[in-house]
PDB file of C-alpha atoms in Angstrom:
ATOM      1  CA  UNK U 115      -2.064  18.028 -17.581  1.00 79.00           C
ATOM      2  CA  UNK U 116       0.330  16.240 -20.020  1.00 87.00           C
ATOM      3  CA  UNK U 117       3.096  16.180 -17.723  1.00 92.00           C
ATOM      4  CA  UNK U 118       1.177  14.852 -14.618  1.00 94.00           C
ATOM      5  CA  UNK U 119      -0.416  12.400 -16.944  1.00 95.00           C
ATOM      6  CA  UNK U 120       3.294  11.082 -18.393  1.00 95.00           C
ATOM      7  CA  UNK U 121       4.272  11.661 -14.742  1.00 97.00           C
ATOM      8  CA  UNK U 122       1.770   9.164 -13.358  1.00 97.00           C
ATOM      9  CA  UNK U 123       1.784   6.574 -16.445  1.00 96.00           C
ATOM     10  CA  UNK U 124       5.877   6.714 -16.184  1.00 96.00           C
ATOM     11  CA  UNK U 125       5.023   5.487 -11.497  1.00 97.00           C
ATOM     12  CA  UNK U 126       2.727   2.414 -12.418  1.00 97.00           C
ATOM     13  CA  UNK U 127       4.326   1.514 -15.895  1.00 97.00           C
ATOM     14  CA  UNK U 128       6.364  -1.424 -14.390  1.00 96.00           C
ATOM     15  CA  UNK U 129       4.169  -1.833 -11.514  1.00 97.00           C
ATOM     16  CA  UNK U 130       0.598  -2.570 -13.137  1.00 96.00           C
ATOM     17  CA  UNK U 131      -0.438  -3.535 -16.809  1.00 94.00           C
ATOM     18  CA  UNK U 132      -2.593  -0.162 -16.505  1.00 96.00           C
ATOM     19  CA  UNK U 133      -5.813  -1.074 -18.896  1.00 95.00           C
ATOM     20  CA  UNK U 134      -7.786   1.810 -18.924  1.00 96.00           C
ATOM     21  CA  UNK U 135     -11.115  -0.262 -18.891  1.00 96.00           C
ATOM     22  CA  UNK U 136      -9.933  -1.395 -15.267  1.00 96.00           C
ATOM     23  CA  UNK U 137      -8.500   1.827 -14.158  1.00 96.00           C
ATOM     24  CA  UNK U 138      -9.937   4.942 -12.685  1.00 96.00           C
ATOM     25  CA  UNK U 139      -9.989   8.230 -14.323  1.00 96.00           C
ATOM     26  CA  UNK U 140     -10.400  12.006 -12.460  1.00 95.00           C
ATOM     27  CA  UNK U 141     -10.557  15.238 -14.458  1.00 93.00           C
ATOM     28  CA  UNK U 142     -10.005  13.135 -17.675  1.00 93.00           C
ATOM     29  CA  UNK U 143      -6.444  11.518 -16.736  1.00 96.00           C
ATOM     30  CA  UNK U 144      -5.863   8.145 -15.785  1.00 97.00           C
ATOM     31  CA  UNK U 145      -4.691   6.585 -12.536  1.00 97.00           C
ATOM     32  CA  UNK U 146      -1.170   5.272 -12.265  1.00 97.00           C
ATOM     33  CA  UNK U 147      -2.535   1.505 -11.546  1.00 98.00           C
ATOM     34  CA  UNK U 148      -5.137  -0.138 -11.814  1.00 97.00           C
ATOM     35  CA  UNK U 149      -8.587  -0.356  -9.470  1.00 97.00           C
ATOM     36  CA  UNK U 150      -7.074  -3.751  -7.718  1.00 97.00           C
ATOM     37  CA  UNK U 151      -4.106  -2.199  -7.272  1.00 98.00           C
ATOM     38  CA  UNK U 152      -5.954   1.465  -6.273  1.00 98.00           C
ATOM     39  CA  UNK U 153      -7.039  -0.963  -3.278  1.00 98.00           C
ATOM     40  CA  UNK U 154      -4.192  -2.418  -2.323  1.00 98.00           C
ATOM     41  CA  UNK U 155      -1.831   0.708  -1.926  1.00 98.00           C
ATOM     42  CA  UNK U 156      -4.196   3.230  -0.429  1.00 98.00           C
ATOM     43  CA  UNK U 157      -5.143  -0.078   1.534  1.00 98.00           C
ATOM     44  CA  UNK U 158      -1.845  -0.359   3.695  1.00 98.00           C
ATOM     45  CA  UNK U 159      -1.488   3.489   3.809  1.00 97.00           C
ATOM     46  CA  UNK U 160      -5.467   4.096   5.891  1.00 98.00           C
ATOM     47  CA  UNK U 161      -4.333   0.750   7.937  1.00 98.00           C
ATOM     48  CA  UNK U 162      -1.255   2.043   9.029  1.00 97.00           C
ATOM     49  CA  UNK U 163      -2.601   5.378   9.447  1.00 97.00           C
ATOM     50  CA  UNK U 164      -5.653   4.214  11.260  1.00 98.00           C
ATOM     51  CA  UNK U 165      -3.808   1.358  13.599  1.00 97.00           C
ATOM     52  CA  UNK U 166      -1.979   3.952  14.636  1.00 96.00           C
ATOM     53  CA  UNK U 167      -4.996   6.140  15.600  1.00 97.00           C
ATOM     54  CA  UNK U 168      -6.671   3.061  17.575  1.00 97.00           C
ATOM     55  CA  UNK U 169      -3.552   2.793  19.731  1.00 96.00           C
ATOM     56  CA  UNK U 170      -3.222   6.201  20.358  1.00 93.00           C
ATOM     57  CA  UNK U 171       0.433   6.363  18.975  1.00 88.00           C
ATOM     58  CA  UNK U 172       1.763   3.632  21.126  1.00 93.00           C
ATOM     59  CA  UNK U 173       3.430   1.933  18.445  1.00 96.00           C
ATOM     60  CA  UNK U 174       2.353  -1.587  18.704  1.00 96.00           C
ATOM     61  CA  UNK U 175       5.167  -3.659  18.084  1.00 96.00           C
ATOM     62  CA  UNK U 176       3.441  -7.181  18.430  1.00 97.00           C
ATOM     63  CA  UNK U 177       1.487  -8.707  15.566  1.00 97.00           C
ATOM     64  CA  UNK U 178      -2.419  -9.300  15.612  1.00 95.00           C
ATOM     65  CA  UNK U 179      -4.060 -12.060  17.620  1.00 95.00           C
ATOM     66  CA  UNK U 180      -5.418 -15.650  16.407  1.00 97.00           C
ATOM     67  CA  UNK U 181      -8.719 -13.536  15.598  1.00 96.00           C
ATOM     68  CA  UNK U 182      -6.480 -10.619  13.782  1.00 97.00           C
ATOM     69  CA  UNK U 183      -4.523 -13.276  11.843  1.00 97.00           C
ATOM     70  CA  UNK U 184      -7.740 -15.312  10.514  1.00 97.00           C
ATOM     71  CA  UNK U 185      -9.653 -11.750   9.152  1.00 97.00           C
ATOM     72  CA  UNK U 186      -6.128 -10.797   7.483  1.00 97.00           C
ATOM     73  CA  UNK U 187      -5.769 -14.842   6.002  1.00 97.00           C
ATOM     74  CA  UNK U 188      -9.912 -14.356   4.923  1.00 97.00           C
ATOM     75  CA  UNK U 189      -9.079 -10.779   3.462  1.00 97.00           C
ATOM     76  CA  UNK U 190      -6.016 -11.471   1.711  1.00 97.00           C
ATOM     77  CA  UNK U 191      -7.923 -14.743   0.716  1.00 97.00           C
ATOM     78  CA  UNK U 192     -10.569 -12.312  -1.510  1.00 96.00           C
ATOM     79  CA  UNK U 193      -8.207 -10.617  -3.430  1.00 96.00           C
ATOM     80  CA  UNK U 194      -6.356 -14.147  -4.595  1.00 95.00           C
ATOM     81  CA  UNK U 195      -9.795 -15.814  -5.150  1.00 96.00           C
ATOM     82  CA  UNK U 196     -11.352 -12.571  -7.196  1.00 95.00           C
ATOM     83  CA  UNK U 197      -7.792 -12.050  -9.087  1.00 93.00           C
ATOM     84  CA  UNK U 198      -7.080 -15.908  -9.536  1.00 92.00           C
ATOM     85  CA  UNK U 199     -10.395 -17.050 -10.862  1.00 93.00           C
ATOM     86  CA  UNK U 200     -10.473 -14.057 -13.367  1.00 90.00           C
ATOM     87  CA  UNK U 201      -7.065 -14.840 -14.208  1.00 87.00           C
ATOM     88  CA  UNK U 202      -7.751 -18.307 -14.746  1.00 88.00           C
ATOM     89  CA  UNK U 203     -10.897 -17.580 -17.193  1.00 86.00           C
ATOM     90  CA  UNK U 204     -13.109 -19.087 -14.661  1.00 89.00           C
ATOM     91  CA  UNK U 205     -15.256 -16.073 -14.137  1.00 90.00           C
ATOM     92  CA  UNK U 206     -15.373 -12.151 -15.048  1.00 90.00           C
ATOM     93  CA  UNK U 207     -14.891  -9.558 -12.182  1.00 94.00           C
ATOM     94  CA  UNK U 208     -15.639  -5.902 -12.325  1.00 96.00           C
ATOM     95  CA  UNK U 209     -13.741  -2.793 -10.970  1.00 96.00           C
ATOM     96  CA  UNK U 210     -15.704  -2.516  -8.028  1.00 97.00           C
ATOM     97  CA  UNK U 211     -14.871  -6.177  -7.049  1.00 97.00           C
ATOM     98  CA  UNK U 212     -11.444  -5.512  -7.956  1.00 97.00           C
ATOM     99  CA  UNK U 213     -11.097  -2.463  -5.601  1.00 98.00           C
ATOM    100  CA  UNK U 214     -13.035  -3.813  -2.650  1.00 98.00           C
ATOM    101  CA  UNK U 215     -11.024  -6.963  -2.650  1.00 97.00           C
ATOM    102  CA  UNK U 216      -8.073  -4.910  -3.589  1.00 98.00           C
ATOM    103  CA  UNK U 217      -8.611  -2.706  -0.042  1.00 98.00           C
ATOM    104  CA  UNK U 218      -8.681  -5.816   1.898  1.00 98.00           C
ATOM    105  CA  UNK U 219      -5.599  -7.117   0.744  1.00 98.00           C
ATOM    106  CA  UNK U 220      -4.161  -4.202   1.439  1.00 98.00           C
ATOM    107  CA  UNK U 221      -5.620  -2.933   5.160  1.00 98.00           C
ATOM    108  CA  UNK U 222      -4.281  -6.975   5.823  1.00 98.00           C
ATOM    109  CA  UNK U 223      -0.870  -5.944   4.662  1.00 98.00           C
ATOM    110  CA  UNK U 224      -0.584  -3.000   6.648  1.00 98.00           C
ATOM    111  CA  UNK U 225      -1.318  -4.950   9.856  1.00 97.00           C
ATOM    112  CA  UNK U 226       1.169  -6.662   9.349  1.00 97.00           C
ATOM    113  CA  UNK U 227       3.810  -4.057   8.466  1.00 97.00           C
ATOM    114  CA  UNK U 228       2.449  -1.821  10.788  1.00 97.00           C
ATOM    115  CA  UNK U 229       4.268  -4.036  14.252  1.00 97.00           C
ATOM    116  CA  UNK U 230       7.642  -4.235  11.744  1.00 96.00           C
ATOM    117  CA  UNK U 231       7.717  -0.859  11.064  1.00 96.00           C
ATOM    118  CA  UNK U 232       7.211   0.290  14.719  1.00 96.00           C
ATOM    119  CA  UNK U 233       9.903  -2.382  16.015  1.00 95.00           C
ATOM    120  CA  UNK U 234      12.175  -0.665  13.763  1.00 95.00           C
ATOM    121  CA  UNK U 235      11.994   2.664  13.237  1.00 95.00           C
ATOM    122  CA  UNK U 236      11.098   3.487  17.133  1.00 96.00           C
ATOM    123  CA  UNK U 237      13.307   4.216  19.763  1.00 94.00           C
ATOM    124  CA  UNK U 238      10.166   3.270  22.091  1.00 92.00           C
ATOM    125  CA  UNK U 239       7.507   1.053  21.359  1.00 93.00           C
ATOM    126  CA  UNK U 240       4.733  -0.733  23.047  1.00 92.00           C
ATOM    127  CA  UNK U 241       4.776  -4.282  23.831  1.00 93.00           C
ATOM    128  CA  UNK U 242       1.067  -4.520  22.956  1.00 95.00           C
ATOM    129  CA  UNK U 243      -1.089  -6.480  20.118  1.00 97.00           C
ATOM    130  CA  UNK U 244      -1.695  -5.299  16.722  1.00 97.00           C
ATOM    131  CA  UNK U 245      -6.085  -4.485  17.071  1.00 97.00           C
ATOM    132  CA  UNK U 246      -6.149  -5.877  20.190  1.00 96.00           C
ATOM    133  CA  UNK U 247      -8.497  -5.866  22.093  1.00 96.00           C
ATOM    134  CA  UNK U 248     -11.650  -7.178  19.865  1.00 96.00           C
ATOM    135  CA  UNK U 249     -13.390  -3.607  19.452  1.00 97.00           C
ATOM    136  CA  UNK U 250     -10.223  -2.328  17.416  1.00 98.00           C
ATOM    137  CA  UNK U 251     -10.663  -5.565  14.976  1.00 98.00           C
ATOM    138  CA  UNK U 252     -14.039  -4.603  15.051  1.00 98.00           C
ATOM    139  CA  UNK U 253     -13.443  -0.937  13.608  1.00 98.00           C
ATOM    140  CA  UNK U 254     -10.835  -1.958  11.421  1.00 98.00           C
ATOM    141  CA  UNK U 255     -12.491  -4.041   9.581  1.00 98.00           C
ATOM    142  CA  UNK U 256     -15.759  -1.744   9.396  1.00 98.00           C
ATOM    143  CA  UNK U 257     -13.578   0.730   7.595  1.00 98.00           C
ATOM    144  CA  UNK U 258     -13.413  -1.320   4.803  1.00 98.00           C
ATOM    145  CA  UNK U 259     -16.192  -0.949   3.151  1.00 97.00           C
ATOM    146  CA  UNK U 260     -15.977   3.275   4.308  1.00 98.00           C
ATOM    147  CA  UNK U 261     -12.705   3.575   2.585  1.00 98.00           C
ATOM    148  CA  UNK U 262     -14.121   1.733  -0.533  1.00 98.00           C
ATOM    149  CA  UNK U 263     -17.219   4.144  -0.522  1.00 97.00           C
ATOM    150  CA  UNK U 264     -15.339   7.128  -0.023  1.00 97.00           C
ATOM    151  CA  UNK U 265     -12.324   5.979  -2.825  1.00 96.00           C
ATOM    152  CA  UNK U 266     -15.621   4.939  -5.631  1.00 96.00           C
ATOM    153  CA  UNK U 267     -17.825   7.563  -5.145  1.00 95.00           C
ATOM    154  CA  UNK U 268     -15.923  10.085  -3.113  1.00 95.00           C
ATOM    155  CA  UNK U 269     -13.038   9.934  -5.475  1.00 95.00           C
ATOM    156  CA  UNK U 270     -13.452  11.124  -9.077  1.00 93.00           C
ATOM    157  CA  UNK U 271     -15.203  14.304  -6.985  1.00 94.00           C
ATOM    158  CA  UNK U 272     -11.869  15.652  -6.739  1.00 96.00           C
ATOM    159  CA  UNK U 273     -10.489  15.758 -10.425  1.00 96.00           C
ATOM    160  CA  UNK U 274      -7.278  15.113 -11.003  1.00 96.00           C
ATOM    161  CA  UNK U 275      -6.630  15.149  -7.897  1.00 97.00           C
ATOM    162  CA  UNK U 276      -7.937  11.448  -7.647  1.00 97.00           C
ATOM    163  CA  UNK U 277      -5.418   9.485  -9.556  1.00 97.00           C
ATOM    164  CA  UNK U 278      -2.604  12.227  -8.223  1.00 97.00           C
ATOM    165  CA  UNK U 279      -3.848  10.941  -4.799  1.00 97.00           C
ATOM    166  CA  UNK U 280      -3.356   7.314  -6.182  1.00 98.00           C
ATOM    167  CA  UNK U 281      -0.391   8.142  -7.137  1.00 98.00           C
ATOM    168  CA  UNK U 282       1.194   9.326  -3.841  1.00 98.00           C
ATOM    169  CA  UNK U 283      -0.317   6.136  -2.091  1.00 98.00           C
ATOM    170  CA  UNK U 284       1.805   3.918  -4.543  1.00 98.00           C
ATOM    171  CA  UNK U 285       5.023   6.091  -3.686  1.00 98.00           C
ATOM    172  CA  UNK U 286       4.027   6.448  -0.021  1.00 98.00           C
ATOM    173  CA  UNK U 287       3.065   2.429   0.267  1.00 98.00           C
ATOM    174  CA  UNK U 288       6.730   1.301  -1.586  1.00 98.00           C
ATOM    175  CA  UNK U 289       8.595   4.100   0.810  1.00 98.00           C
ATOM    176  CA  UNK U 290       7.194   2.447   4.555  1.00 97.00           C
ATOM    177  CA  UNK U 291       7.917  -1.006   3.040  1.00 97.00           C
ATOM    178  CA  UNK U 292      11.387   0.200   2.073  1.00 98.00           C
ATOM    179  CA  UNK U 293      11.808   2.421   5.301  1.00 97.00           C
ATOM    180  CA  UNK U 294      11.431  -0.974   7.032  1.00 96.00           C
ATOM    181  CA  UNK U 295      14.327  -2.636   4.837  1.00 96.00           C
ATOM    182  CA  UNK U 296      15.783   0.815   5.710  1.00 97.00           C
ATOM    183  CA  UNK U 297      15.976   0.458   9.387  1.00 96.00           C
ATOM    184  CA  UNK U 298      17.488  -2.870   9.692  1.00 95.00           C
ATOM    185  CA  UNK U 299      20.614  -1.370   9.502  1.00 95.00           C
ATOM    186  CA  UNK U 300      22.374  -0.666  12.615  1.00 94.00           C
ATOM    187  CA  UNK U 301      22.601   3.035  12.208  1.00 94.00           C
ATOM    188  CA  UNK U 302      19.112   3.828  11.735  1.00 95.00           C
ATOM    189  CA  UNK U 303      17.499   0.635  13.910  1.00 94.00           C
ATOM    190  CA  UNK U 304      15.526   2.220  16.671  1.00 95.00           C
ATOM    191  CA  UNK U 305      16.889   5.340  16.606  1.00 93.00           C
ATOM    192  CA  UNK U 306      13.789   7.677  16.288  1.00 94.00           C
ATOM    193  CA  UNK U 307      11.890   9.525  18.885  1.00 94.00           C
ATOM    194  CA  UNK U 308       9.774  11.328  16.455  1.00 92.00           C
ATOM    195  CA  UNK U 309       9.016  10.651  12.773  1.00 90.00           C
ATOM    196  CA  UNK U 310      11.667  14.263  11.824  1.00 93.00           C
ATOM    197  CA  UNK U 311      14.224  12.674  13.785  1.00 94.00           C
ATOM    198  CA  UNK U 312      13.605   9.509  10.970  1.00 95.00           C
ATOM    199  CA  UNK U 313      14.513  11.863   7.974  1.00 96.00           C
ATOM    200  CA  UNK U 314      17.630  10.526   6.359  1.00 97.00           C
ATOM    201  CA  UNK U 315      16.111   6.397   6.708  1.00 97.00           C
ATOM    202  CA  UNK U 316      12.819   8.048   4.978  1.00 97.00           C
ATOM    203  CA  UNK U 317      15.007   9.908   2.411  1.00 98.00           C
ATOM    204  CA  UNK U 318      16.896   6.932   1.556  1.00 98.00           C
ATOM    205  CA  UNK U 319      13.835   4.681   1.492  1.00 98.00           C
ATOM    206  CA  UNK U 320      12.276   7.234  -0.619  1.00 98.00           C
ATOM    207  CA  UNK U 321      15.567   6.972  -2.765  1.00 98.00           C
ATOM    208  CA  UNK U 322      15.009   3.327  -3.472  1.00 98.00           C
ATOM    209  CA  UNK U 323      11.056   3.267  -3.900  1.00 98.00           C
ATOM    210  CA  UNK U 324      11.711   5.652  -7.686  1.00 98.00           C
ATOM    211  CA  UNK U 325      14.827   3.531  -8.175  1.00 98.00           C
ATOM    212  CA  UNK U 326      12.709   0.226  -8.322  1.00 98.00           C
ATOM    213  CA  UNK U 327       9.926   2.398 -10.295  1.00 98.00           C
ATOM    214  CA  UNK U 328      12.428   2.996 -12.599  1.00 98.00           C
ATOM    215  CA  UNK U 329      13.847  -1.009 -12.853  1.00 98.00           C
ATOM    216  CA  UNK U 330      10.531  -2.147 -12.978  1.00 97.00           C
ATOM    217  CA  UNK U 331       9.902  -0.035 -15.941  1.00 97.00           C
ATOM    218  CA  UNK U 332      12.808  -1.442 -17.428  1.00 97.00           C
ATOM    219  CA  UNK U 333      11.960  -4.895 -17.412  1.00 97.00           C
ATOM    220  CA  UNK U 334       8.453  -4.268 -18.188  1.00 96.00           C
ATOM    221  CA  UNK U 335       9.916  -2.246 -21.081  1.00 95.00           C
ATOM    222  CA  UNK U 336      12.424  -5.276 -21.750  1.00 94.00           C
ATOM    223  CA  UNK U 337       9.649  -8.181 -21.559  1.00 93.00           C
ATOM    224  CA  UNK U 338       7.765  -6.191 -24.309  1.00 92.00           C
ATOM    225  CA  UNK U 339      10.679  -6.340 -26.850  1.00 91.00           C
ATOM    226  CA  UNK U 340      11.589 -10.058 -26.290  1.00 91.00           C
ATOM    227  CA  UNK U 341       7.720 -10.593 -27.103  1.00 89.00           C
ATOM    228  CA  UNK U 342       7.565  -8.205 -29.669  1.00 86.00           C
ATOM    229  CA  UNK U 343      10.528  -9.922 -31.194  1.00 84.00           C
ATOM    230  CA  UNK U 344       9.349 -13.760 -30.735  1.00 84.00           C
ATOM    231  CA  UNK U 345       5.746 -12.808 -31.537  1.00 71.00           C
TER     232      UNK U 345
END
């Protein structure tokens, strides 16, 4: 248990300030981030996932609609309005607020990396909309408030294999962004017919997501000595 716990504490070190009053514990160890953050990256990961289930694996290439664009503005909206104003002293939040607005912010995210990554990566890929038509908005959107029910209650029923599961949504969340960085190089850019045919570009991107877990750890480490030494 001590190893998964330095393990996990070692992923979010540079990534979130990891309080444990605004963090989520299963089977007594402690989440890698924090409950905003819990939002965010398991957020892009079940927007991806289920964008791709709505278009039956077309691999929609074209980003969302005027109606898809003003949900993601509202939903990334939340997250700035809940962080900034607690931020700012204005008001106090709670973990639940912080991981609902959190999931927003994220699902918003992932439709918008979701059209990058298929443009990409793909070989073939669908000249379509993002949640287009209306009725895939629709469910998006409604699985919101799902995932956050199922990621607050459902959760901390699996032990420590809750913040574990946190865990390999950070890694999994920094690897597609990366993957996309990844594939603008001419030797991987549209080159896959299926995702195994993608396994160097996801090794590599995989490569880089613990190498900027590592630099961010770094600096976080390196801001806390300046202060340490000034303060």
């Amino acid at each position: 248990m001590q190893a998964i716990q330095a393990f996990l504490h070692w992923l979010g070190f540079g990534l979130c300030h990891q309080l444990p009053e605004r963090s989520f514990f299963g089977g007594g160890i402690q989440a890698p981030v924090c409950a905003r953050d819990t939002g965010i990256y398991i957020g892009v990961i079940v927007s991806v996932w289920l964008i791709s289930l709505l278009h039956q694996g077309r691999r929609p290439r074209e980003f969302p609609t005027a109606a898809g664009w003003a949900a993601m503005i509202v939903m990334m909206g939340l997250m700035v309005i809940d962080g900034g104003t607690e931020y700012a002293g204005l008001r106090t939040t709670t973990n639940d607020l912080r991981l609902i607005t959190g999931l927003s912010f994220g699902f918003a995210v992932g439709a918008l990396l979701t059209p990058m990554l298929n443009d990409e990566i793909w070989r073939r890929s669908a000249r379509e909309r993002v949640l287009d038509p209306a009725w895939r908005l629709v469910v998006w959107l409604l699985a919101v408030p799902v995932s956050y029910v199922l990621i607050r209650y459902g959760g901390p029923l699996l032990g420590v294999g809750y913040p574990i599961l946190i865990g390999v949504a950070v890694i999994v969340t920094l690897t597609t962004v990366n993957l996309v960085m990844v594939c603008l190089l001419p030797p991987f850019e549209r080159r896959a017919e299926r995702l195994r045919d993608a396994w160097l570009p996801i090794l590599i991107a995989l490569a880089l997501t613990f190498l900027e877990v590592w630099l961010a750890g770094l600096f976080r480490l390196a801001l806390l000595a300046l202060v340490a030494r000034y303060c």
